[in-house]
Coordinates of C-alpha atoms and ligand atoms in Angstrom, one line a residue:
X1 CA 3.7 -20.2 -13.8
X2 CA 0.7 -19.0 -15.6
X3 CA -1.0 -15.6 -15.9
X4 CA -4.2 -17.0 -14.5
X5 CA -2.5 -17.9 -11.2
X6 CA -4.5 -16.4 -8.3
X7 CA -1.8 -14.1 -7.1
X8 CA -2.7 -11.4 -4.5
X9 CA 0.4 -9.3 -4.0
X10 CA -1.0 -6.3 -2.0
X11 CA -2.6 -6.3 1.5
X12 CA -2.2 -4.9 5.0
X13 CA -2.0 -6.4 8.5
X14 CA -2.1 -5.0 12.0
X15 CA 1.6 -4.2 11.5
X16 CA 0.4 -1.2 9.5
X17 CA -3.2 -0.2 8.9
X18 CA -5.0 -3.6 8.4
X19 CA -7.2 -5.1 11.1
X20 CA -6.1 -8.8 10.7
X21 CA -2.8 -10.4 11.9
X22 CA -0.5 -11.9 9.3
X23 CA -1.7 -15.4 10.4
X24 CA -5.4 -14.4 9.9
X25 CA -4.6 -13.0 6.5
X26 CA -2.7 -16.2 5.4
X27 CA -5.7 -18.3 6.5
X28 CA -8.2 -16.0 4.7
X29 CA -6.0 -15.9 1.5
X30 CA -5.9 -19.7 1.5
X31 CA -9.7 -20.0 2.1
X32 CA -10.3 -17.6 -0.8
X33 CA -8.2 -19.7 -3.2
X34 CA -5.1 -17.5 -3.4
X35 CA -2.1 -19.4 -4.8
X36 CA 0.6 -16.8 -4.3
X37 CA 0.5 -14.2 -1.6
X38 CA 2.5 -11.1 -0.4
X39 CA 1.8 -9.1 2.7
X40 CA 2.7 -5.4 1.9
X41 CA 2.5 -3.4 5.1
X42 CA 3.1 0.3 4.7
X43 CA 6.7 1.3 5.4
X44 CA 7.2 -1.8 7.6
X45 CA 8.9 -5.2 7.3
X46 CA 7.8 -6.3 10.9
X47 CA 5.3 -8.8 9.7
X48 CA 7.4 -10.5 7.0
X49 CA 8.8 -13.5 8.9
X50 CA 5.4 -14.2 10.5
X51 CA 3.6 -14.0 7.1
X52 CA 6.1 -16.3 5.4
X53 CA 5.8 -18.8 8.2
X54 CA 2.0 -18.6 8.2
X55 CA 2.0 -19.0 4.4
X56 CA 4.1 -22.1 4.8
X57 CA 1.8 -23.5 7.5
X58 CA -1.3 -23.2 5.3
X59 CA 0.4 -24.3 2.1
X60 CA 0.5 -20.9 0.3
X61 CA 3.4 -19.7 -1.9
X62 CA 4.8 -16.4 -0.6
X63 CA 6.8 -13.4 -1.7
X64 CA 8.1 -10.8 0.7
X65 CA 6.4 -7.4 0.4
X66 CA 6.1 -3.8 1.5
X67 CA 4.4 -0.6 0.3
X68 CA 6.6 2.4 0.6
X69 CA 5.2 6.0 0.9
X70 CA 6.9 8.3 -1.5
X71 CA 6.5 12.0 -2.3
X72 CA 6.6 12.7 -6.0
X73 CA 5.5 16.0 -7.7
X74 CA 3.9 17.1 -4.4
X75 CA 1.7 14.0 -4.2
X76 CA 1.9 10.8 -2.2
X77 CA 2.7 7.9 -4.4
X78 CA 3.0 4.3 -3.2
X79 CA 5.7 1.9 -4.4
X80 CA 5.2 -1.8 -3.7
X81 CA 8.4 -3.9 -3.2
X82 CA 8.3 -7.7 -3.8
X83 CA 10.7 -10.6 -3.4
X84 CA 13.5 -8.7 -1.5
X85 CA 15.5 -9.9 1.5
X86 CA 13.3 -9.0 4.5
X87 CA 16.5 -8.5 6.7
X88 CA 18.3 -6.2 4.3
X89 CA 20.0 -3.5 6.5
X90 CA 19.7 -0.5 4.1
X91 CA 16.0 -1.1 3.4
X92 CA 15.2 -1.7 7.1
X93 CA 16.9 1.6 8.0
X94 CA 15.3 3.5 5.1
X95 CA 11.8 2.3 6.1
X96 CA 12.5 3.2 9.7
X97 CA 13.4 6.7 8.6
X98 CA 10.3 6.9 6.4
X99 CA 8.0 6.0 9.4
X100 CA 9.8 8.5 11.6
X101 CA 7.6 11.6 11.0
X102 CA 4.2 9.8 11.7
X103 CA 3.9 10.5 15.4
X104 CA 4.4 14.3 15.0
X105 CA 2.1 14.3 11.9
X106 CA -0.6 12.5 13.9
X107 CA -0.4 15.1 16.7
X108 CA -0.8 17.9 14.1
X109 CA -3.8 16.1 12.6
X110 CA -5.4 15.8 16.0
X111 CA -4.8 19.5 16.6
X112 CA -6.6 20.4 13.4
X113 CA -9.5 18.1 14.2
X114 CA -9.8 19.8 17.6
X115 CA -10.3 23.1 15.8
X116 CA -13.5 21.7 14.2
X117 CA -14.7 20.4 17.5
X118 CA -13.4 16.8 17.4
X119 CA -11.4 16.3 20.5
X120 CA -9.1 13.5 21.7
X121 CA -8.4 12.2 18.1
X122 CA -4.8 11.4 18.8
X123 CA -5.6 9.2 21.8
X124 CA -8.7 7.8 20.0
X125 CA -6.7 6.9 16.9
X126 CA -4.0 5.3 19.0
X127 CA -6.5 2.8 20.4
X128 CA -6.8 1.3 16.8
X129 CA -3.0 1.2 16.3
X130 CA -1.3 -2.2 16.3
X131 CA 2.2 -0.9 15.8
X132 CA 3.1 2.4 17.6
X133 CA 5.5 3.4 14.9
X134 CA 2.8 3.3 12.3
X135 CA -0.1 5.6 13.2
X136 CA -1.8 6.3 9.9
X137 CA -4.8 8.2 8.6
X138 CA -6.7 4.9 8.5
X139 CA -6.5 4.8 12.3
X140 CA -7.9 8.3 12.5
X141 CA -10.6 7.3 10.1
X142 CA -11.7 4.3 12.3
X143 CA -11.8 6.7 15.3
X144 CA -14.1 9.2 13.4
X145 CA -16.4 6.3 12.4
X146 CA -16.5 5.0 16.0
X147 CA -17.4 8.4 17.3
X148 CA -20.3 8.7 14.7
X149 CA -18.8 11.6 12.7
X150 CA -19.0 9.5 9.5
X151 CA -20.8 6.3 8.5
X152 CA -17.7 4.6 7.1
X153 CA -14.0 5.2 6.3
X154 CA -14.7 6.2 2.7
X155 CA -16.9 9.0 4.0
X156 CA -14.1 10.0 6.3
X157 CA -11.7 10.4 3.4
X158 CA -14.3 12.6 1.6
X159 CA -14.9 14.9 4.5
X160 CA -11.7 14.8 6.5
X161 CA -7.9 13.9 6.3
X162 CA -7.5 14.8 2.6
X163 CA -6.2 17.9 1.0
X164 CA -8.3 21.0 1.8
X165 CA -10.3 19.1 4.5
X166 CA -9.9 19.2 8.3
X167 CA -7.1 16.9 9.7
X168 CA -5.0 17.0 6.5
X169 CA -1.3 17.5 7.2
X170 CA 1.0 17.4 4.2
X171 CA 4.0 15.2 4.8
X172 CA 7.3 14.5 3.0
X173 CA 7.8 10.8 2.6
X174 CA 10.8 8.9 0.9
X175 CA 12.0 10.0 -2.5
X176 CA 11.1 7.8 -5.5
X177 CA 14.7 7.2 -6.2
X178 CA 15.4 5.9 -2.6
X179 CA 12.3 3.7 -2.5
X180 CA 13.2 2.0 -5.8
X181 CA 16.8 1.6 -4.8
X182 CA 16.1 0.1 -1.4
X183 CA 13.9 -2.5 -3.0
X184 CA 16.3 -3.3 -5.9
X185 CA 19.3 -3.2 -3.5
X186 CA 17.7 -5.8 -1.3
X187 CA 17.2 -8.1 -4.4
X188 CA 13.5 -7.3 -5.0
X189 CA 11.4 -5.8 -7.7
X190 CA 9.7 -2.3 -7.5
X191 CA 6.1 -1.9 -8.6
X192 CA 4.0 1.3 -9.0
X193 CA 1.0 0.8 -6.7
X194 CA -2.5 1.7 -7.9
X195 CA -1.5 4.4 -10.5
X196 CA -5.2 5.2 -11.1
X197 CA -5.5 6.7 -7.7
X198 CA -3.1 9.6 -8.2
X199 CA -4.4 13.0 -9.2
X200 CA -1.7 13.6 -11.8
X201 CA -1.8 15.4 -15.1
X202 CA -0.8 13.3 -18.1
X203 CA 2.7 14.9 -18.0
X204 CA 3.2 14.2 -14.3
X205 CA 2.1 10.6 -14.7
X206 CA 4.5 10.2 -17.7
X207 CA 7.2 11.6 -15.5
X208 CA 6.4 9.2 -12.7
X209 CA 6.6 6.2 -15.0
X210 CA 9.8 7.4 -16.8
X211 CA 11.6 8.3 -13.6
X212 CA 10.5 5.1 -11.9
X213 CA 11.9 3.1 -14.8
X214 CA 15.1 5.1 -14.9
X215 CA 15.7 4.3 -11.2
X216 CA 15.3 0.6 -12.0
X217 CA 11.5 0.0 -11.4
X218 CA 10.1 -2.9 -13.3
X219 CA 6.4 -3.3 -12.8
X220 CA 3.0 -1.6 -12.3
X221 CA -0.2 -2.7 -10.6
X222 CA -2.8 -3.2 -13.3
X223 CA -5.5 -5.2 -11.5
X224 CA -6.0 -3.8 -8.0
X225 CA -8.9 -3.2 -5.6
X226 CA -8.3 0.5 -6.1
X227 CA -8.9 0.4 -9.9
X228 CA -12.1 0.4 -12.0
X229 CA -12.3 -2.1 -14.9
X230 CA -11.6 0.8 -17.2
X231 CA -8.4 1.4 -15.3
X232 CA -7.4 -2.2 -15.8
X233 CA -7.4 -1.6 -19.5
X234 CA -5.8 1.8 -19.2
X235 CA -2.8 0.6 -17.1
X236 CA -2.5 -2.6 -19.1
X237 CA -1.8 -0.3 -22.1
X238 CA 0.7 1.7 -20.0
X239 CA 2.5 -1.5 -18.9
X240 CA 2.8 -2.5 -22.6
X241 CA 3.9 1.0 -23.6
X242 CA 6.6 1.2 -21.0
X243 CA 7.6 -2.5 -21.1
X244 CA 6.7 -3.0 -17.5
X245 CA 5.5 -6.2 -15.9
X246 CA 2.0 -6.3 -14.4
X247 CA 1.0 -7.0 -10.8
X248 CA -2.3 -7.9 -9.2
X249 CA -3.4 -7.2 -5.6
X250 CA -6.6 -6.6 -3.6
X251 CA -5.1 -3.9 -1.2
X252 CA -7.2 -5.7 1.4
X253 CA -7.2 -3.9 4.8
X254 CA -10.2 -5.3 6.8
X255 CA -13.3 -7.5 6.4
X256 CA -15.4 -4.5 7.6
X257 CA -13.9 -1.9 5.3
X258 CA -12.5 -3.4 2.2
X259 CA -14.8 -3.8 -0.8
X260 CA -12.3 -6.2 -2.5
X261 CA -11.5 -9.4 -0.6
X262 CA -8.2 -11.3 -0.8
X263 CA -7.9 -13.1 -4.1
X264 CA -11.2 -11.7 -5.3
X265 CA -10.0 -10.0 -8.5
X266 CA -10.2 -10.6 -12.2
X267 CA -7.1 -12.1 -13.9
X268 CA -4.5 -9.9 -15.5
X269 CA -5.5 -8.8 -19.1
X270 CA -3.8 -10.9 -21.8
X271 CA -0.5 -10.0 -23.3
X272 CA 1.2 -8.8 -20.1
X273 CA 4.2 -10.2 -18.3
X274 CA 3.0 -11.1 -14.8
X275 CA 5.4 -9.8 -12.2
X276 CA 5.6 -13.2 -10.6
X277 CA 7.3 -14.6 -13.7
X278 CA 10.2 -12.2 -13.0
X279 CA 10.2 -13.4 -9.4
X280 CA 10.0 -17.1 -9.8
X281 CA 13.3 -17.7 -7.9
X282 CA 12.1 -15.5 -4.9
X283 CA 8.9 -17.4 -4.2
X284 CA 9.0 -19.3 -1.0
Ligands
AMP1 P1 -1.2 7.5 5.5 O1 -0.1 6.6 5.1 O2 -1.2 7.7 7.0 O3 -1.3 8.8 4.7 O4 -2.6 6.7 5.3 C1 -2.9 6.3 4.0 C2 -4.0 5.2 4.1 O5 -5.2 5.7 4.2 C3 -4.0 4.4 2.8 O6 -3.1 3.3 2.8 C4 -5.4 3.8 2.9 O7 -5.4 2.6 3.7 C5 -6.2 4.9 3.5 N1 -6.9 5.7 2.6 C6 -6.4 6.8 1.9 N2 -7.4 7.3 1.1 C7 -8.5 6.5 1.3 C8 -9.8 6.6 0.8 N3 -10.2 7.5 -0.1 N4 -10.7 5.6 1.2 C9 -10.3 4.7 2.1 N5 -9.0 4.6 2.6 C10 -8.2 5.5 2.2
MN2 MN1 -3.5 1.5 3.9
MN3 MN1 -1.5 2.4 -1.3
MN4 MN1 -2.0 -0.6 0.2

């Protein structure tokens, strides 16, 4: 398999905070020329069998996927898992526990928003939720846009729901060690998602890469909808420095919100090992 394969190994459905069903995503990926696809819902495997079936129906190659929320150095880091057994018991339980605090967190977010005059945010956000176990900031963002508080979800994350802004509730997610071990234990491969998005110092980022690798992590997202072209180069260098494979994914959530569509990314820079070369025997 070549490095110029149109692989899109990061996106979200209604099972987490996307707005399309797994079937709609499969059709869109196919229409956009994707060759190899993975659905990576946040902390959830509930869409995996549907996605694999939909991929087969439209003639797309498929890898199982998820994006696990992790707390590392007091920041939220996302770890993508690819090519694991979607019915693995330890991983299923670990993700169930990781999702567990979201309901209470959402109530606290709504209480904070009420203090700045935005009432009914919990019920309002719930109207956008496809999976009651997975109420996320994205659903609050859609409510705030609907109510006219912001023009779009990007503006929401500048004015609300982030550190120092109304509606931000710090949360403790899974540990880096557990996330990587759940993925590896289920026969999959762990990937650091969109490293350019974290507000780490150089030392903290070095610690993330080093510890990730020490726990058995094997790859890093280089080309993602969350990176600038300069960050493609920066993280291609990091991948080479650490001997990590490279992944590629749009992080598509919604036709109305995402600036990067499924499959609409440049190829991986030369001289990297594409993560799908390490997962050839897991592709369905
Ligand atoms: P949560 O897991 O509830 O903390 O929500 C995180 C989700 O919010 C991410 O997966 C993104 O979909 C969305 N998000 C976070 N920051 C931004 C941002 N700056 N712009 C748009 N969406 C964001
Ligand atoms: Mn998301
Ligand atoms: Mn993410
Ligand atoms: Mn994502």
